GROMACS .gro file of C-alpha atoms in nm:
model
  244
    1LEU     CA    1   0.323   0.016   0.306
    2ILE     CA    2   0.326  -0.185  -0.018
    3PHE     CA    3   0.666  -0.354   0.002
    4GLY     CA    4   0.799  -0.299   0.354
    5LEU     CA    5   0.495  -0.374   0.566
    6PRO     CA    6   0.382  -0.717   0.431
    7PRO     CA    7   0.699  -0.903   0.546
    8LEU     CA    8   0.667  -0.746   0.891
    9VAL     CA    9   0.301  -0.848   0.914
   10LEU     CA   10   0.388  -1.199   0.796
   11CYS     CA   11   0.658  -1.228   1.063
   12GLY     CA   12   0.411  -1.113   1.326
   13VAL     CA   13   0.152  -1.368   1.206
   14LEU     CA   14   0.410  -1.649   1.217
   15LEU     CA   15   0.522  -1.552   1.567
   16LEU     CA   16   0.161  -1.554   1.690
   17LYS     CA   17   0.083  -1.882   1.516
   18TYR     CA   18   0.383  -2.078   1.640
   19GLY     CA   19   0.425  -1.892   1.968
   20ILE     CA   20   0.062  -1.913   2.083
   21GLY     CA   21  -0.147  -2.100   1.828
   22ASN     CA   22  -0.391  -2.069   1.538
   23TRP     CA   23  -0.669  -1.962   1.771
   24VAL     CA   24  -0.510  -1.625   1.841
   25LEU     CA   25  -0.506  -1.542   1.468
   26ILE     CA   26  -0.869  -1.643   1.422
   27THR     CA   27  -0.975  -1.455   1.735
   28ALA     CA   28  -0.784  -1.145   1.628
   29TYR     CA   29  -0.943  -1.170   1.285
   30LEU     CA   30  -1.297  -1.194   1.428
   31TYR     CA   31  -1.267  -0.877   1.634
   32TRP     CA   32  -1.041  -0.682   1.400
   33GLN     CA   33  -1.263  -0.741   1.097
   34TRP     CA   34  -1.565  -0.632   1.303
   35PHE     CA   35  -1.386  -0.305   1.389
   36HIS     CA   36  -1.267  -0.261   1.029
   37TYR     CA   37  -1.612  -0.326   0.877
   38THR     CA   38  -1.774  -0.085   1.121
   39ARG     CA   39  -1.523   0.195   1.066
   40GLN     CA   40  -1.534   0.163   0.689
   41SER     CA   41  -1.911   0.173   0.700
   42TYR     CA   42  -1.894   0.490   0.908
   43GLY     CA   43  -1.657   0.647   0.656
   44ILE     CA   44  -1.891   0.569   0.367
   45SER     CA   45  -2.190   0.704   0.562
   46GLN     CA   46  -1.999   1.031   0.607
   47PHE     CA   47  -1.934   1.041   0.232
   48TYR     CA   48  -2.308   1.015   0.168
   49LYS     CA   49  -2.374   1.273   0.439
   50ARG     CA   50  -2.142   1.526   0.275
   51ARG     CA   51  -2.303   1.463  -0.062
   52ALA     CA   52  -2.643   1.538   0.092
   53THR     CA   53  -2.529   1.905   0.113
   54GLY     CA   54  -2.674   1.999   0.449
   55LEU     CA   55  -2.991   1.788   0.441
   56VAL     CA   56  -2.875   1.568   0.730
   57VAL     CA   57  -2.959   1.781   1.032
   58GLU     CA   58  -2.951   1.580   1.354
   59ASN     CA   59  -2.767   1.557   1.685
   60GLU     CA   60  -2.417   1.449   1.585
   61ARG     CA   61  -2.330   1.259   1.903
   62LEU     CA   62  -2.664   1.081   1.914
   63SER     CA   63  -2.626   0.996   1.546
   64GLN     CA   64  -2.283   0.841   1.606
   65LEU     CA   65  -2.416   0.651   1.907
   66THR     CA   66  -2.696   0.510   1.693
   67PHE     CA   67  -2.450   0.412   1.423
   68TYR     CA   68  -2.212   0.221   1.653
   69LEU     CA   69  -2.450   0.066   1.906
   70LEU     CA   70  -2.598  -0.191   1.671
   71PRO     CA   71  -2.259  -0.328   1.556
   72LEU     CA   72  -2.149  -0.329   1.922
   73TRP     CA   73  -2.459  -0.525   2.013
   74GLY     CA   74  -2.375  -0.771   1.736
   75ILE     CA   75  -2.016  -0.846   1.840
   76LEU     CA   76  -2.114  -0.867   2.208
   77TYR     CA   77  -2.386  -1.115   2.119
   78ARG     CA   78  -2.140  -1.328   1.921
   79SER     CA   79  -1.900  -1.319   2.216
   80TYR     CA   80  -2.183  -1.415   2.452
   81GLN     CA   81  -2.265  -1.712   2.227
   82GLY     CA   82  -1.906  -1.827   2.270
   83PRO     CA   83  -1.867  -2.042   1.956
   84ASP     CA   84  -1.574  -2.286   1.969
   85THR     CA   85  -1.484  -2.245   1.602
   86PHE     CA   86  -1.490  -1.976   1.334
   87ILE     CA   87  -1.447  -2.071   0.967
   88SER     CA   88  -1.367  -2.423   1.091
   89LEU     CA   89  -1.078  -2.314   1.315
   90GLU     CA   90  -1.047  -2.287   1.693
   91LEU     CA   91  -1.180  -1.962   1.836
   92LYS     CA   92  -1.173  -1.807   2.183
   93THR     CA   93  -1.415  -1.519   2.239
   94MET     CA   94  -1.417  -1.257   2.511
   95PRO     CA   95  -1.637  -1.351   2.808
   96VAL     CA   96  -1.947  -1.131   2.790
   97PRO     CA   97  -2.235  -1.157   3.041
   98GLY     CA   98  -2.587  -1.182   2.903
   99ILE     CA   99  -2.697  -0.866   3.087
  100ALA     CA  100  -2.444  -0.660   2.890
  101VAL     CA  101  -2.587  -0.792   2.563
  102TYR     CA  102  -2.942  -0.705   2.671
  103ILE     CA  103  -2.849  -0.354   2.785
  104ILE     CA  104  -2.657  -0.267   2.467
  105GLY     CA  105  -2.926  -0.432   2.254
  106ALA     CA  106  -3.199  -0.228   2.423
  107ALA     CA  107  -2.996   0.092   2.378
  108ALA     CA  108  -2.942   0.007   2.010
  109VAL     CA  109  -3.316  -0.045   1.956
  110VAL     CA  110  -3.403   0.282   2.134
  111THR     CA  111  -3.153   0.492   1.938
  112LEU     CA  112  -3.257   0.324   1.614
  113GLY     CA  113  -3.618   0.414   1.694
  114TRP     CA  114  -3.507   0.777   1.740
  115TRP     CA  115  -3.330   0.766   1.405
  116ILE     CA  116  -3.637   0.626   1.226
  117VAL     CA  117  -3.860   0.899   1.376
  118THR     CA  118  -3.606   1.164   1.271
  119ARG     CA  119  -3.597   1.034   0.914
  120ALA     CA  120  -3.978   1.014   0.903
  121ARG     CA  121  -3.992   1.382   0.995
  122MET     CA  122  -3.740   1.464   0.722
  123TYR     CA  123  -3.955   1.275   0.473
  124TRP     CA  124  -4.267   1.453   0.593
  125ASN     CA  125  -4.094   1.791   0.552
  126GLY     CA  126  -3.972   1.696   0.203
  127ASN     CA  127  -3.599   1.707   0.281
  128LEU     CA  128  -3.512   1.338   0.326
  129PRO     CA  129  -3.151   1.263   0.216
  130LEU     CA  130  -3.247   0.947   0.026
  131ALA     CA  131  -2.903   0.802  -0.057
  132HIS     CA  132  -2.771   0.855   0.295
  133THR     CA  133  -3.088   0.708   0.446
  134LEU     CA  134  -3.074   0.400   0.226
  135TYR     CA  135  -2.710   0.344   0.309
  136MET     CA  136  -2.777   0.375   0.682
  137LEU     CA  137  -3.060   0.122   0.648
  138SER     CA  138  -2.819  -0.119   0.478
  139HIS     CA  139  -2.571  -0.067   0.763
  140PHE     CA  140  -2.826  -0.143   1.034
  141THR     CA  141  -2.974  -0.436   0.844
  142VAL     CA  142  -2.647  -0.609   0.756
  143PHE     CA  143  -2.498  -0.583   1.104
  144TYR     CA  144  -2.819  -0.709   1.263
  145VAL     CA  145  -2.858  -0.996   1.018
  146GLY     CA  146  -2.489  -1.090   1.024
  147TYR     CA  147  -2.436  -1.082   1.400
  148VAL     CA  148  -2.775  -1.130   1.567
  149LEU     CA  149  -3.035  -1.279   1.335
  150ILE     CA  150  -2.819  -1.555   1.180
  151ASP     CA  151  -2.723  -1.807   1.445
  152SER     CA  152  -2.418  -1.943   1.259
  153ILE     CA  153  -2.107  -1.729   1.306
  154ASP     CA  154  -1.973  -1.845   0.967
  155PHE     CA  155  -2.281  -1.759   0.761
  156GLY     CA  156  -2.328  -1.435   0.952
  157TRP     CA  157  -1.968  -1.335   0.879
  158LEU     CA  158  -2.021  -1.418   0.512
  159VAL     CA  159  -2.313  -1.173   0.489
  160LEU     CA  160  -2.098  -0.890   0.625
  161ASN     CA  161  -1.795  -0.992   0.421
  162ILE     CA  162  -1.980  -0.979   0.089
  163TRP     CA  163  -2.140  -0.644   0.175
  164HIS     CA  164  -1.805  -0.502   0.286
  165ASN     CA  165  -1.612  -0.618  -0.021
  166ALA     CA  166  -1.887  -0.496  -0.255
  167GLN     CA  167  -1.828  -0.148  -0.111
  168TYR     CA  168  -1.465  -0.155  -0.228
  169ILE     CA  169  -1.553  -0.266  -0.580
  170ALA     CA  170  -1.833  -0.011  -0.611
  171PHE     CA  171  -1.626   0.274  -0.466
  172VAL     CA  172  -1.332   0.209  -0.700
  173TRP     CA  173  -1.572   0.172  -0.994
  174ILE     CA  174  -1.729   0.513  -0.921
  175TYR     CA  175  -1.386   0.673  -0.885
  176ASN     CA  176  -1.252   0.531  -1.212
  177SER     CA  177  -1.576   0.594  -1.396
  178ASN     CA  178  -1.555   0.964  -1.305
  179ARG     CA  179  -1.183   0.972  -1.377
  180PHE     CA  180  -1.232   0.846  -1.733
  181LYS     CA  181  -1.575   0.993  -1.807
  182SER     CA  182  -1.434   1.192  -2.101
  183GLY     CA  183  -1.348   0.866  -2.284
  184ILE     CA  184  -1.059   0.627  -2.341
  185ASP     CA  185  -0.722   0.749  -2.210
  186PRO     CA  186  -0.431   0.629  -2.432
  187LYS     CA  187  -0.202   0.632  -2.124
  188ALA     CA  188  -0.433   0.394  -1.937
  189LYS     CA  189  -0.617   0.221  -2.219
  190PHE     CA  190  -0.714  -0.099  -2.037
  191LEU     CA  191  -0.835   0.066  -1.715
  192SER     CA  192  -1.014   0.351  -1.893
  193THR     CA  193  -1.188   0.105  -2.129
  194ILE     CA  194  -1.332  -0.116  -1.857
  195SER     CA  195  -1.422   0.194  -1.652
  196GLN     CA  196  -1.665   0.329  -1.911
  197LYS     CA  197  -2.023   0.313  -1.785
  198ARG     CA  198  -2.128   0.091  -2.074
  199ASN     CA  199  -1.861  -0.161  -1.967
  200VAL     CA  200  -1.961  -0.192  -1.601
  201TRP     CA  201  -2.042  -0.563  -1.652
  202LEU     CA  202  -1.689  -0.618  -1.790
  203TYR     CA  203  -1.534  -0.435  -1.494
  204PHE     CA  204  -1.705  -0.661  -1.242
  205LEU     CA  205  -1.631  -0.977  -1.440
  206ILE     CA  206  -1.260  -0.889  -1.449
  207CYS     CA  207  -1.260  -0.823  -1.072
  208LEU     CA  208  -1.428  -1.158  -1.012
  209GLY     CA  209  -1.199  -1.342  -1.254
  210ALA     CA  210  -0.880  -1.189  -1.114
  211SER     CA  211  -0.973  -1.270  -0.754
  212LEU     CA  212  -1.070  -1.623  -0.854
  213ILE     CA  213  -0.731  -1.682  -1.017
  214VAL     CA  214  -0.540  -1.541  -0.719
  215TYR     CA  215  -0.724  -1.745  -0.456
  216LEU     CA  216  -0.723  -2.065  -0.660
  217ALA     CA  217  -0.346  -2.024  -0.694
  218ILE     CA  218  -0.311  -1.974  -0.319
  219ASP     CA  219  -0.524  -2.282  -0.250
  220THR     CA  220  -0.323  -2.487  -0.498
  221VAL     CA  221   0.018  -2.382  -0.366
  222ALA     CA  222  -0.072  -2.387   0.003
  223THR     CA  223  -0.258  -2.716   0.024
  224ALA     CA  224  -0.188  -2.748   0.398
  225LEU     CA  225  -0.440  -2.565   0.618
  226PRO     CA  226  -0.175  -2.406   0.848
  227ALA     CA  227  -0.014  -2.234   0.550
  228LEU     CA  228  -0.354  -2.104   0.435
  229VAL     CA  229  -0.420  -1.956   0.779
  230VAL     CA  230  -0.089  -1.768   0.767
  231ILE     CA  231  -0.147  -1.637   0.413
  232TYR     CA  232  -0.507  -1.526   0.469
  233ALA     CA  233  -0.427  -1.370   0.808
  234GLY     CA  234  -0.127  -1.187   0.661
  235ILE     CA  235  -0.332  -1.050   0.369
  236ASN     CA  236  -0.617  -0.934   0.590
  237PHE     CA  237  -0.408  -0.787   0.872
  238HIS     CA  238  -0.193  -0.594   0.624
  239HIS     CA  239  -0.510  -0.464   0.463
  240TYR     CA  240  -0.655  -0.350   0.797
  241ILE     CA  241  -0.336  -0.166   0.893
  242VAL     CA  242  -0.304   0.012   0.558
  243ASP     CA  243  -0.674   0.108   0.557
  244GLY     CA  244  -0.640   0.241   0.910
   0.00000   0.00000   0.00000
């Protein structure tokens, strides 16, 4: 997955780019990242649910339907809008009739209303799973804002992208913080030092600095836009496959 898969993904990206065109990469990215963001969000919600130790008592199928309907509404609405470009590159969306958007949107609103009533009852009974509830609210809010409320596909994508990437940084921080909670590990001095709770600011600065260096280097080396498309698509598609 680390060494064998990237060249294969890169070859696939190049074949798509030069065999069909840039638009197929951008279109694949739009829909694949939507699926990836949604599935990762579901995984994190299940993590919070397990940590709630039995407090989340609700119809499982209806709960899943509520979770997925709003993101589905969002991507259908974007497809219905039919933007010609995404991040300044040609895009071709799936043809979606307006009636489908309205039906799924209505269903999403109804199920979300059920969820809110269910959580209100939990709060009233004194057994509200707070962390899980707050995370679910962030899920609903971000997907609505990113895909429905914000008219621009680029700015809407940016909202989701930041939220999604912040999940990775936070999740890895929590893991390493627990791993090195006893103190500095001589076998992993650098990682254990920045993973101490008092050094959380340093951890995030290093993540930001490292990513800045990597992407500035890519931009400097690949000054031509076509090369950037291949590199970014290869990185993201490899990431989606490995995560899956």
